[in-house]
Coordinates of N, CA, C and O in Angstrom, one line a residue:
L19 N 129.5 89.8 99.0 CA 128.9 89.8 100.3 C 129.8 90.5 101.3 O 131.0 90.4 101.1
R20 N 129.2 91.1 102.3 CA 130.0 91.8 103.3 C 129.6 91.3 104.6 O 128.4 91.1 104.9
L21 N 130.6 91.2 105.5 CA 130.3 90.9 106.9 C 130.3 92.2 107.7 O 131.2 93.0 107.6
R22 N 129.2 92.4 108.4 CA 129.0 93.6 109.2 C 129.8 93.5 110.5 O 130.2 92.4 110.9
A23 N 130.1 94.7 111.1 CA 130.8 94.7 112.4 C 130.2 93.8 113.4 O 130.9 93.2 114.3
D24 N 128.9 93.7 113.4 CA 128.2 92.9 114.5 C 128.2 91.4 114.1 O 127.6 90.6 114.8
G25 N 128.8 91.0 113.0 CA 128.9 89.6 112.6 C 127.8 89.1 111.7 O 127.9 88.0 111.2
S26 N 126.8 90.0 111.4 CA 125.8 89.6 110.5 C 126.2 89.8 109.1 O 127.2 90.5 108.8
I27 N 125.5 89.2 108.1 CA 125.9 89.4 106.7 C 125.0 90.5 106.1 O 123.8 90.5 106.3
D28 N 125.7 91.3 105.3 CA 125.0 92.4 104.6 C 124.2 91.7 103.4 O 124.9 91.1 102.6
T29 N 122.9 91.8 103.4 CA 122.1 91.1 102.4 C 121.7 92.0 101.3 O 120.8 91.7 100.5
S30 N 122.5 93.1 101.1 CA 122.2 94.0 100.0 C 122.8 93.6 98.7 O 122.9 94.3 97.7
F31 N 123.4 92.4 98.7 CA 124.1 91.9 97.5 C 123.1 91.9 96.3 O 121.9 91.7 96.4
G32 N 123.7 92.1 95.1 CA 122.9 92.0 93.9 C 121.8 93.1 93.8 O 120.7 92.9 93.4
T33 N 122.2 94.3 94.2 CA 121.2 95.4 94.2 C 121.1 96.1 92.8 O 120.5 97.1 92.7
N34 N 121.8 95.5 91.8 CA 121.8 96.2 90.5 C 120.6 95.7 89.6 O 120.7 95.6 88.4
G35 N 119.5 95.5 90.2 CA 118.3 95.1 89.5 C 118.0 93.6 89.5 O 116.9 93.2 89.1
Y36 N 118.9 92.8 89.9 CA 118.7 91.4 89.9 C 118.0 91.0 91.3 O 118.3 91.6 92.3
R37 N 117.1 90.1 91.2 CA 116.4 89.6 92.4 C 117.0 88.2 92.6 O 117.0 87.3 91.7
L38 N 117.6 88.0 93.8 CA 118.4 86.8 94.1 C 118.0 86.2 95.4 O 117.7 86.9 96.4
L39 N 118.1 84.9 95.4 CA 118.0 84.0 96.6 C 119.2 83.0 96.6 O 119.5 82.5 95.5
V40 N 119.7 82.7 97.8 CA 120.6 81.6 97.9 C 119.8 80.7 98.9 O 119.4 81.1 100.0
L41 N 119.6 79.4 98.5 CA 118.8 78.5 99.3 C 119.8 77.3 99.7 O 120.7 77.0 99.0
D42 N 119.5 76.8 100.9 CA 120.3 75.6 101.3 C 119.7 74.4 100.7 O 118.9 74.4 99.8
A43 N 120.3 73.2 101.0 CA 120.0 72.0 100.4 C 118.5 71.5 100.6 O 118.0 70.6 99.9
R44 N 117.8 72.2 101.5 CA 116.4 71.8 101.8 C 115.4 72.9 101.2 O 114.2 72.8 101.4
G45 N 116.0 73.9 100.5 CA 115.1 74.9 100.0 C 114.8 76.1 100.9 O 113.9 76.9 100.6
Y46 N 115.6 76.2 102.0 CA 115.4 77.3 102.9 C 116.3 78.5 102.5 O 117.4 78.3 102.1
V47 N 115.8 79.7 102.7 CA 116.5 80.9 102.3 C 117.7 81.1 103.3 O 117.6 81.2 104.5
V48 N 118.9 81.2 102.7 CA 120.1 81.5 103.4 C 120.5 83.0 103.2 O 120.9 83.6 104.1
L49 N 120.3 83.5 102.0 CA 120.5 84.9 101.7 C 119.4 85.3 100.7 O 119.0 84.6 99.8
A50 N 119.0 86.6 100.9 CA 118.0 87.2 99.9 C 118.4 88.6 99.8 O 118.9 89.3 100.7
N51 N 118.3 89.1 98.6 CA 118.6 90.6 98.4 C 117.4 91.4 98.6 O 116.2 91.0 98.5
Q52 N 117.6 92.7 98.9 CA 116.5 93.6 99.1 C 115.6 93.8 97.9 O 114.4 94.0 98.1
S53 N 116.2 93.7 96.7 CA 115.4 93.8 95.5 C 114.2 92.8 95.5 O 113.1 93.2 95.2
L54 N 114.5 91.6 95.8 CA 113.4 90.6 95.8 C 112.6 90.8 97.1 O 111.3 90.7 97.0
A55 N 113.2 91.1 98.2 CA 112.4 91.2 99.5 C 111.4 92.3 99.3 O 110.3 92.2 99.8
R56 N 111.7 93.4 98.7 CA 110.7 94.5 98.5 C 109.5 94.0 97.7 O 108.4 94.4 98.1
I57 N 109.7 93.2 96.7 CA 108.6 92.7 96.0 C 107.7 91.9 96.8 O 106.4 92.0 96.7
V58 N 108.2 91.0 97.7 CA 107.4 90.1 98.5 C 106.9 90.8 99.8 O 106.2 90.2 100.5
G59 N 107.3 92.1 100.0 CA 106.8 92.9 101.1 C 107.5 92.5 102.4 O 106.9 92.6 103.5
Q60 N 108.8 92.1 102.4 CA 109.5 91.7 103.6 C 110.9 92.4 103.5 O 111.3 92.8 102.5
D61 N 111.5 92.4 104.7 CA 112.9 92.8 104.7 C 113.7 91.5 104.4 O 113.3 90.4 104.7
A62 N 114.9 91.7 103.7 CA 115.7 90.6 103.3 C 116.1 89.7 104.5 O 116.0 88.4 104.4
E63 N 116.4 90.3 105.6 CA 116.8 89.5 106.8 C 115.6 88.7 107.3 O 115.8 87.6 107.9
A64 N 114.4 89.2 107.2 CA 113.2 88.5 107.7 C 112.9 87.3 106.9 O 112.3 86.4 107.3
M65 N 113.5 87.2 105.6 CA 113.2 86.1 104.8 C 114.2 84.9 105.1 O 113.9 83.8 104.8
L66 N 115.2 85.2 105.9 CA 116.2 84.1 106.2 C 115.5 83.0 107.0 O 114.8 83.3 107.9
G67 N 115.8 81.8 106.6 CA 115.2 80.7 107.3 C 113.8 80.2 106.8 O 113.3 79.2 107.3
S68 N 113.3 81.0 105.9 CA 111.9 80.6 105.4 C 112.1 79.8 104.2 O 113.1 79.8 103.5
Q69 N 111.1 79.1 103.8 CA 111.1 78.2 102.6 C 110.7 79.1 101.4 O 109.6 79.7 101.4
A70 N 111.6 79.1 100.4 CA 111.3 79.9 99.2 C 110.0 79.4 98.5 O 109.2 80.2 97.9
S71 N 109.7 78.2 98.6 CA 108.5 77.6 98.0 C 107.2 78.1 98.7 O 106.1 77.9 98.1
R72 N 107.3 78.7 99.8 CA 106.1 79.2 100.6 C 105.6 80.5 100.1 O 104.6 81.0 100.5
L73 N 106.4 81.2 99.3 CA 106.0 82.5 98.7 C 104.8 82.2 97.8 O 104.7 81.1 97.3
P74 N 104.0 83.2 97.5 CA 102.8 83.0 96.7 C 103.1 82.8 95.2 O 102.7 83.6 94.3
W75 N 103.8 81.8 94.8 CA 104.1 81.5 93.4 C 102.9 80.9 92.8 O 102.1 80.2 93.4
A76 N 102.7 81.3 91.5 CA 101.5 80.9 90.8 C 101.9 80.6 89.3 O 102.9 81.0 88.8
D77 N 101.0 79.9 88.6 CA 101.1 79.8 87.2 C 100.5 81.0 86.5 O 99.9 81.8 87.2
R78 N 100.5 81.0 85.2 CA 99.9 82.1 84.5 C 98.4 82.3 84.8 O 97.9 83.4 84.8
A79 N 97.7 81.2 85.1 CA 96.3 81.3 85.4 C 96.0 81.6 86.8 O 94.9 81.5 87.3
A80 N 97.1 82.0 87.5 CA 97.0 82.4 89.0 C 96.7 81.3 89.9 O 96.2 81.5 91.0
Q81 N 97.0 80.0 89.4 CA 96.8 78.9 90.3 C 98.1 78.7 91.1 O 99.2 78.7 90.5
P82 N 98.0 78.4 92.4 CA 99.2 78.2 93.2 C 100.1 77.1 92.7 O 99.5 76.0 92.2
L83 N 101.4 77.2 92.7 CA 102.3 76.2 92.3 C 102.7 75.3 93.5 O 103.1 75.9 94.5
P84 N 102.6 74.0 93.4 CA 103.0 73.2 94.5 C 104.6 73.1 94.6 O 105.3 73.4 93.6
E85 N 105.1 72.8 95.8 CA 106.6 72.8 96.0 C 107.3 71.9 95.0 O 108.4 72.3 94.5
E86 N 106.7 70.8 94.6 CA 107.4 69.9 93.6 C 107.5 70.5 92.2 O 108.3 70.0 91.4
Q87 N 106.9 71.6 91.9 CA 107.0 72.3 90.6 C 108.0 73.4 90.7 O 108.3 74.0 89.6
M88 N 108.6 73.7 91.8 CA 109.6 74.8 91.9 C 110.9 74.4 91.2 O 111.4 73.3 91.5
P89 N 111.4 75.2 90.3 CA 112.6 74.8 89.6 C 113.8 74.6 90.5 O 114.7 73.8 90.2
W90 N 113.9 75.3 91.7 CA 115.0 75.1 92.6 C 115.0 73.8 93.3 O 116.0 73.2 93.6
M91 N 113.8 73.3 93.5 CA 113.7 71.9 94.1 C 114.2 70.9 93.1 O 114.8 69.9 93.5
H92 N 113.9 71.1 91.8 CA 114.4 70.2 90.8 C 115.9 70.3 90.7 O 116.6 69.2 90.6
A93 N 116.5 71.5 90.7 CA 117.9 71.7 90.7 C 118.6 71.0 91.9 O 119.7 70.5 91.7
L94 N 118.0 71.1 93.0 CA 118.5 70.5 94.2 C 118.5 69.0 94.1 O 119.4 68.3 94.6
A95 N 117.4 68.5 93.5 CA 117.2 67.0 93.4 C 118.2 66.4 92.5 O 118.7 65.3 92.7
D96 N 118.4 67.0 91.3 CA 119.2 66.4 90.3 C 120.6 67.1 90.0 O 121.4 66.6 89.2
G97 N 120.8 68.2 90.6 CA 122.1 68.9 90.4 C 122.2 69.6 89.1 O 123.3 70.0 88.7
Q98 N 121.1 69.7 88.3 CA 121.2 70.3 87.0 C 120.7 71.8 87.1 O 119.7 72.1 87.8
T99 N 121.3 72.6 86.3 CA 120.9 74.0 86.2 C 119.6 74.1 85.5 O 119.3 73.4 84.5
R100 N 118.8 75.1 85.9 CA 117.5 75.4 85.2 C 117.6 76.8 84.7 O 118.1 77.7 85.5
T101 N 117.2 77.1 83.5 CA 117.2 78.4 82.9 C 115.9 78.8 82.3 O 115.2 78.0 81.8
N102 N 115.6 80.1 82.5 CA 114.4 80.8 81.9 C 113.1 80.0 82.2 O 112.3 79.9 81.3
V103 N 113.0 79.6 83.4 CA 111.7 79.0 83.8 C 110.7 80.1 84.1 O 110.9 80.9 85.0
P104 N 109.5 80.1 83.4 CA 108.5 81.1 83.7 C 107.8 80.8 85.0 O 107.4 79.7 85.3
M105 N 107.8 81.9 85.9 CA 107.1 81.8 87.2 C 106.4 83.1 87.4 O 106.8 84.2 86.9
Y106 N 105.4 83.1 88.2 CA 104.6 84.2 88.5 C 104.4 84.4 90.0 O 104.3 83.3 90.7
L107 N 104.5 85.6 90.5 CA 104.3 85.8 91.9 C 103.2 86.8 92.1 O 103.2 87.9 91.5
R108 N 102.3 86.5 93.0 CA 101.2 87.4 93.3 C 101.4 88.0 94.7 O 101.5 87.2 95.6
T109 N 101.4 89.3 94.8 CA 101.5 89.9 96.1 C 100.4 90.8 96.4 O 99.7 91.3 95.5
G110 N 100.1 91.1 97.7 CA 99.1 92.0 98.1 C 97.7 91.4 98.0 O 97.5 90.3 97.6
K111 N 96.7 92.1 98.4 CA 95.3 91.7 98.4 C 94.4 92.8 97.9 O 94.7 94.0 98.0
G112 N 93.3 92.4 97.2 CA 92.3 93.3 96.7 C 92.9 94.3 95.8 O 93.6 94.0 94.8
E113 N 92.7 95.6 96.0 CA 93.2 96.7 95.2 C 94.7 96.7 95.1 O 95.3 97.2 94.1
A114 N 95.3 96.3 96.2 CA 96.8 96.3 96.2 C 97.5 95.1 95.6 O 98.7 95.0 95.6
E115 N 96.7 94.1 95.1 CA 97.2 92.9 94.5 C 98.0 93.3 93.2 O 97.7 94.1 92.4
R116 N 99.2 92.6 93.1 CA 100.1 92.9 92.0 C 100.6 91.5 91.5 O 100.9 90.7 92.4
A117 N 100.7 91.3 90.2 CA 101.3 90.1 89.7 C 102.6 90.4 89.0 O 102.7 91.4 88.3
Y118 N 103.6 89.6 89.3 CA 104.9 89.7 88.6 C 105.2 88.5 87.8 O 104.8 87.4 88.2
A119 N 105.8 88.7 86.6 CA 106.2 87.7 85.8 C 107.8 87.6 85.8 O 108.4 88.6 85.7
F120 N 108.3 86.4 86.0 CA 109.7 86.2 86.1 C 110.2 85.1 85.2 O 109.4 84.2 84.9
R121 N 111.4 85.2 84.8 CA 112.2 84.1 84.2 C 113.2 83.7 85.3 O 114.0 84.6 85.7
V122 N 113.1 82.5 85.7 CA 113.9 82.1 86.8 C 115.1 81.2 86.4 O 114.9 80.3 85.5
N123 N 116.2 81.4 86.9 CA 117.4 80.6 86.7 C 117.9 80.0 88.0 O 118.0 80.7 89.0
C124 N 118.2 78.7 88.0 CA 118.7 78.1 89.2 C 120.0 77.3 89.0 O 120.1 76.5 88.0
S125 N 121.0 77.7 89.8 CA 122.3 77.0 89.6 C 122.7 76.3 90.9 O 122.8 77.0 92.0
P126 N 122.8 75.0 90.9 CA 123.2 74.3 92.1 C 124.5 74.7 92.6 O 125.4 75.1 91.9
I127 N 124.7 74.7 94.0 CA 125.9 75.0 94.6 C 126.5 73.7 95.1 O 125.8 73.0 95.9
L128 N 127.6 73.3 94.5 CA 128.2 72.0 94.8 C 129.3 72.1 95.8 O 130.1 73.0 95.7
G129 N 129.4 71.1 96.7 CA 130.5 71.1 97.6 C 131.4 69.9 97.3 O 131.5 69.5 96.2
V130 N 132.1 69.5 98.3 CA 133.1 68.4 98.1 C 132.4 67.2 97.6 O 131.3 66.8 98.0
G131 N 133.0 66.6 96.6 CA 132.4 65.4 95.9 C 131.2 65.7 95.2 O 130.3 64.8 95.0
N132 N 131.0 66.9 94.7 CA 129.8 67.3 94.0 C 128.5 67.1 94.8 O 127.4 67.0 94.2
R133 N 128.6 67.2 96.1 CA 127.5 67.1 96.9 C 126.7 68.4 96.9 O 127.3 69.5 97.0
R134 N 125.4 68.4 96.7 CA 124.6 69.6 96.5 C 124.4 70.2 97.9 O 123.9 69.7 98.8
Q135 N 124.9 71.5 98.0 CA 124.9 72.2 99.2 C 123.7 73.2 99.2 O 123.3 73.7 100.3
G136 N 123.3 73.6 98.1 CA 122.2 74.6 98.0 C 122.1 75.0 96.5 O 122.5 74.3 95.6
V137 N 121.4 76.2 96.3 CA 121.1 76.6 94.9 C 121.1 78.1 94.9 O 120.5 78.7 95.9
L138 N 121.7 78.7 93.9 CA 121.6 80.2 93.7 C 120.4 80.4 92.7 O 120.4 79.8 91.6
V139 N 119.4 81.2 93.1 CA 118.2 81.4 92.2 C 118.2 82.9 91.9 O 118.2 83.8 92.7
S140 N 118.1 83.2 90.6 CA 118.0 84.6 90.1 C 116.6 84.7 89.4 O 116.2 83.8 88.7
F141 N 116.0 85.9 89.6 CA 114.7 86.2 89.0 C 114.8 87.4 88.1 O 115.2 88.5 88.6
Q142 N 114.5 87.2 86.8 CA 114.5 88.3 85.9 C 113.1 88.8 85.8 O 112.2 88.0 85.3
D143 N 112.8 90.0 86.1 CA 111.4 90.5 86.1 C 111.1 90.9 84.6 O 111.7 91.8 84.0
V144 N 110.1 90.1 84.1 CA 109.7 90.3 82.7 C 108.2 90.8 82.6 O 107.6 90.7 81.6
T145 N 107.8 91.3 83.7 CA 106.4 91.8 83.8 C 106.0 92.8 82.7 O 105.0 92.6 82.0
A146 N 106.8 93.8 82.6 CA 106.5 94.9 81.6 C 106.6 94.3 80.2 O 105.8 94.7 79.4
L147 N 107.5 93.4 79.9 CA 107.6 92.8 78.6 C 106.4 92.0 78.2 O 105.9 92.1 77.1
E148 N 105.9 91.2 79.2 CA 104.7 90.4 79.0 C 103.5 91.3 78.8 O 102.7 91.0 77.9
E149 N 103.4 92.4 79.5 CA 102.3 93.3 79.4 C 102.3 94.0 78.0 O 101.2 94.1 77.3
M150 N 103.5 94.4 77.5 CA 103.6 95.0 76.2 C 103.2 93.9 75.1 O 102.5 94.3 74.2
E151 N 103.7 92.7 75.2 CA 103.4 91.7 74.3 C 101.9 91.4 74.2 O 101.2 91.3 73.2
R152 N 101.3 91.3 75.4 CA 99.8 91.0 75.5 C 99.1 92.2 74.8 O 98.1 91.9 74.1
Q153 N 99.5 93.4 75.1 CA 98.8 94.6 74.5 C 98.9 94.6 73.0 O 98.0 94.8 72.2
M154 N 100.1 94.2 72.5 CA 100.3 94.2 71.0 C 99.4 93.1 70.4 O 98.9 93.4 69.3
I155 N 99.3 92.0 71.0 CA 98.5 90.9 70.5 C 97.0 91.3 70.5 O 96.3 91.1 69.5
R156 N 96.6 91.9 71.6 CA 95.2 92.4 71.7 C 94.9 93.4 70.6 O 93.8 93.3 70.0
D157 N 95.8 94.3 70.4 CA 95.6 95.4 69.3 C 95.5 94.7 68.0 O 94.6 95.1 67.2
A158 N 96.4 93.8 67.7 CA 96.4 93.1 66.3 C 95.1 92.3 66.2 O 94.5 92.4 65.1
L159 N 94.7 91.6 67.2 CA 93.4 90.9 67.1 C 92.2 91.7 66.9 O 91.2 91.4 66.3
S160 N 92.2 92.9 67.5 CA 91.1 93.8 67.4 C 91.1 94.5 66.0 O 90.0 94.8 65.5
R161 N 92.2 94.6 65.4 CA 92.3 95.2 64.0 C 91.9 94.2 62.9 O 91.4 94.6 61.9
Y162 N 92.2 92.9 63.1 CA 92.0 91.9 62.1 C 91.1 90.8 62.6 O 91.3 90.3 63.7
S163 N 90.1 90.5 61.8 CA 89.3 89.3 62.2 C 90.0 88.0 61.8 O 89.7 87.0 62.3
N164 N 90.9 88.1 60.8 CA 91.7 87.0 60.4 C 93.0 86.9 61.2 O 93.8 87.8 61.2
K165 N 93.1 85.8 61.9 CA 94.3 85.6 62.8 C 95.6 85.5 62.0 O 96.6 85.9 62.5
K166 N 95.5 85.0 60.8 CA 96.7 85.0 59.9 C 97.2 86.4 59.7 O 98.4 86.7 59.8
Q167 N 96.3 87.3 59.4 CA 96.7 88.7 59.2 C 97.3 89.3 60.5 O 98.3 90.1 60.4
A168 N 96.7 89.0 61.6 CA 97.2 89.5 62.9 C 98.6 88.9 63.1 O 99.5 89.7 63.6
A169 N 98.8 87.7 62.9 CA 100.1 87.1 63.1 C 101.1 87.7 62.2 O 102.3 88.0 62.6
D170 N 100.8 88.0 60.9 CA 101.7 88.6 60.0 C 102.1 90.0 60.5 O 103.2 90.4 60.4
E171 N 101.1 90.7 61.0 CA 101.4 92.1 61.5 C 102.4 92.0 62.6 O 103.3 92.8 62.8
L172 N 102.2 91.0 63.5 CA 103.1 90.8 64.7 C 104.4 90.2 64.3 O 105.3 90.2 65.1
G173 N 104.6 89.7 63.1 CA 105.8 89.1 62.7 C 106.0 87.7 63.3 O 107.2 87.3 63.5
I174 N 105.0 87.0 63.6 CA 105.0 85.7 64.2 C 104.2 84.7 63.4 O 103.4 85.1 62.6
G175 N 104.4 83.4 63.6 CA 103.6 82.4 62.9 C 102.3 82.3 63.5 O 102.1 82.7 64.7
I176 N 101.4 81.7 62.8 CA 100.0 81.4 63.3 C 100.0 80.5 64.5 O 99.3 80.8 65.5
A177 N 100.9 79.5 64.5 CA 100.9 78.6 65.7 C 101.4 79.4 66.9 O 100.9 79.2 68.0
T178 N 102.4 80.3 66.8 CA 102.9 81.1 67.9 C 101.7 82.0 68.4 O 101.6 82.2 69.6
L179 N 101.0 82.6 67.4 CA 99.9 83.4 67.8 C 98.9 82.7 68.7 O 98.4 83.1 69.7
Y180 N 98.5 81.5 68.2 CA 97.6 80.7 69.0 C 98.1 80.3 70.4 O 97.3 80.4 71.4
R181 N 99.4 80.0 70.5 CA 100.0 79.8 71.8 C 99.9 81.0 72.7 O 99.6 80.9 73.9
K182 N 100.2 82.2 72.2 CA 100.1 83.4 72.9 C 98.7 83.8 73.3 O 98.5 84.3 74.4
I183 N 97.8 83.5 72.4 CA 96.3 83.8 72.8 C 96.0 82.9 74.0 O 95.3 83.4 74.9
K184 N 96.4 81.7 74.0 CA 96.1 80.8 75.1 C 96.8 81.3 76.3 O 96.3 81.4 77.4
K185 N 98.1 81.6 76.2 CA 98.9 82.1 77.3 C 98.3 83.3 78.0 O 98.3 83.3 79.3
Y186 N 97.8 84.2 77.3 CA 97.3 85.5 77.8 C 95.8 85.4 78.0 O 95.1 86.4 78.3
S187 N 95.2 84.3 77.7 CA 93.7 84.1 77.8 C 93.0 85.2 77.0 O 92.0 85.8 77.5
L188 N 93.4 85.3 75.8 CA 92.8 86.3 74.9 C 91.8 85.7 73.9 O 92.0 84.5 73.6
A189 N 90.8 86.4 73.5 CA 89.9 85.9 72.5 C 90.0 86.9 71.3 O 90.3 88.1 71.5
A190 N 89.7 86.4 70.1 CA 89.8 87.3 68.9 C 88.8 88.4 69.1 O 87.7 88.3 69.6
G191 N 89.3 89.6 68.7 CA 88.4 90.8 68.8 C 88.4 91.4 70.2 O 87.7 92.4 70.4
Q192 N 89.1 90.8 71.2 CA 89.0 91.3 72.5 C 89.8 92.6 72.6 O 90.9 92.7 72.1
N193 N 89.3 93.6 73.3 CA 90.0 94.9 73.5 C 90.6 94.9 74.8 O 90.3 94.7 75.8

């Protein structure tokens, strides 16, 4: 982090592809990097003081996530680190709508006496990976009417294939 000559904080930290937030003990944004701010369509400084839970977070089925399901709220409540929590963010409207898939990590920031002061939240963008996986499964399902054969081609077990079919809302033979 850098302090600017005018006393403000340079929020360009973590510009190496990581999307980062630092939240206070109530879940309000203290710092945001430009990488995440660009995705949500704001400037990093404009995000300061806003609640991270108010961003358009959704589950895989595009249903809004309530604040009590946010991993950073759990990390703030119990002081435990959360890793690789799947979350989705929907931005834009109509033709400009875009969905992002993230794996979220939350690390509590502890102060004197292990008092929770806030949480560092990192977002790994796995959108492209999920799209590739979805396409590979769709292709295998369209080639084989037998799900066991499709699973074998993908190098996964049949139970894993069924979980992924459900995750991506796919039907056998779907193109």
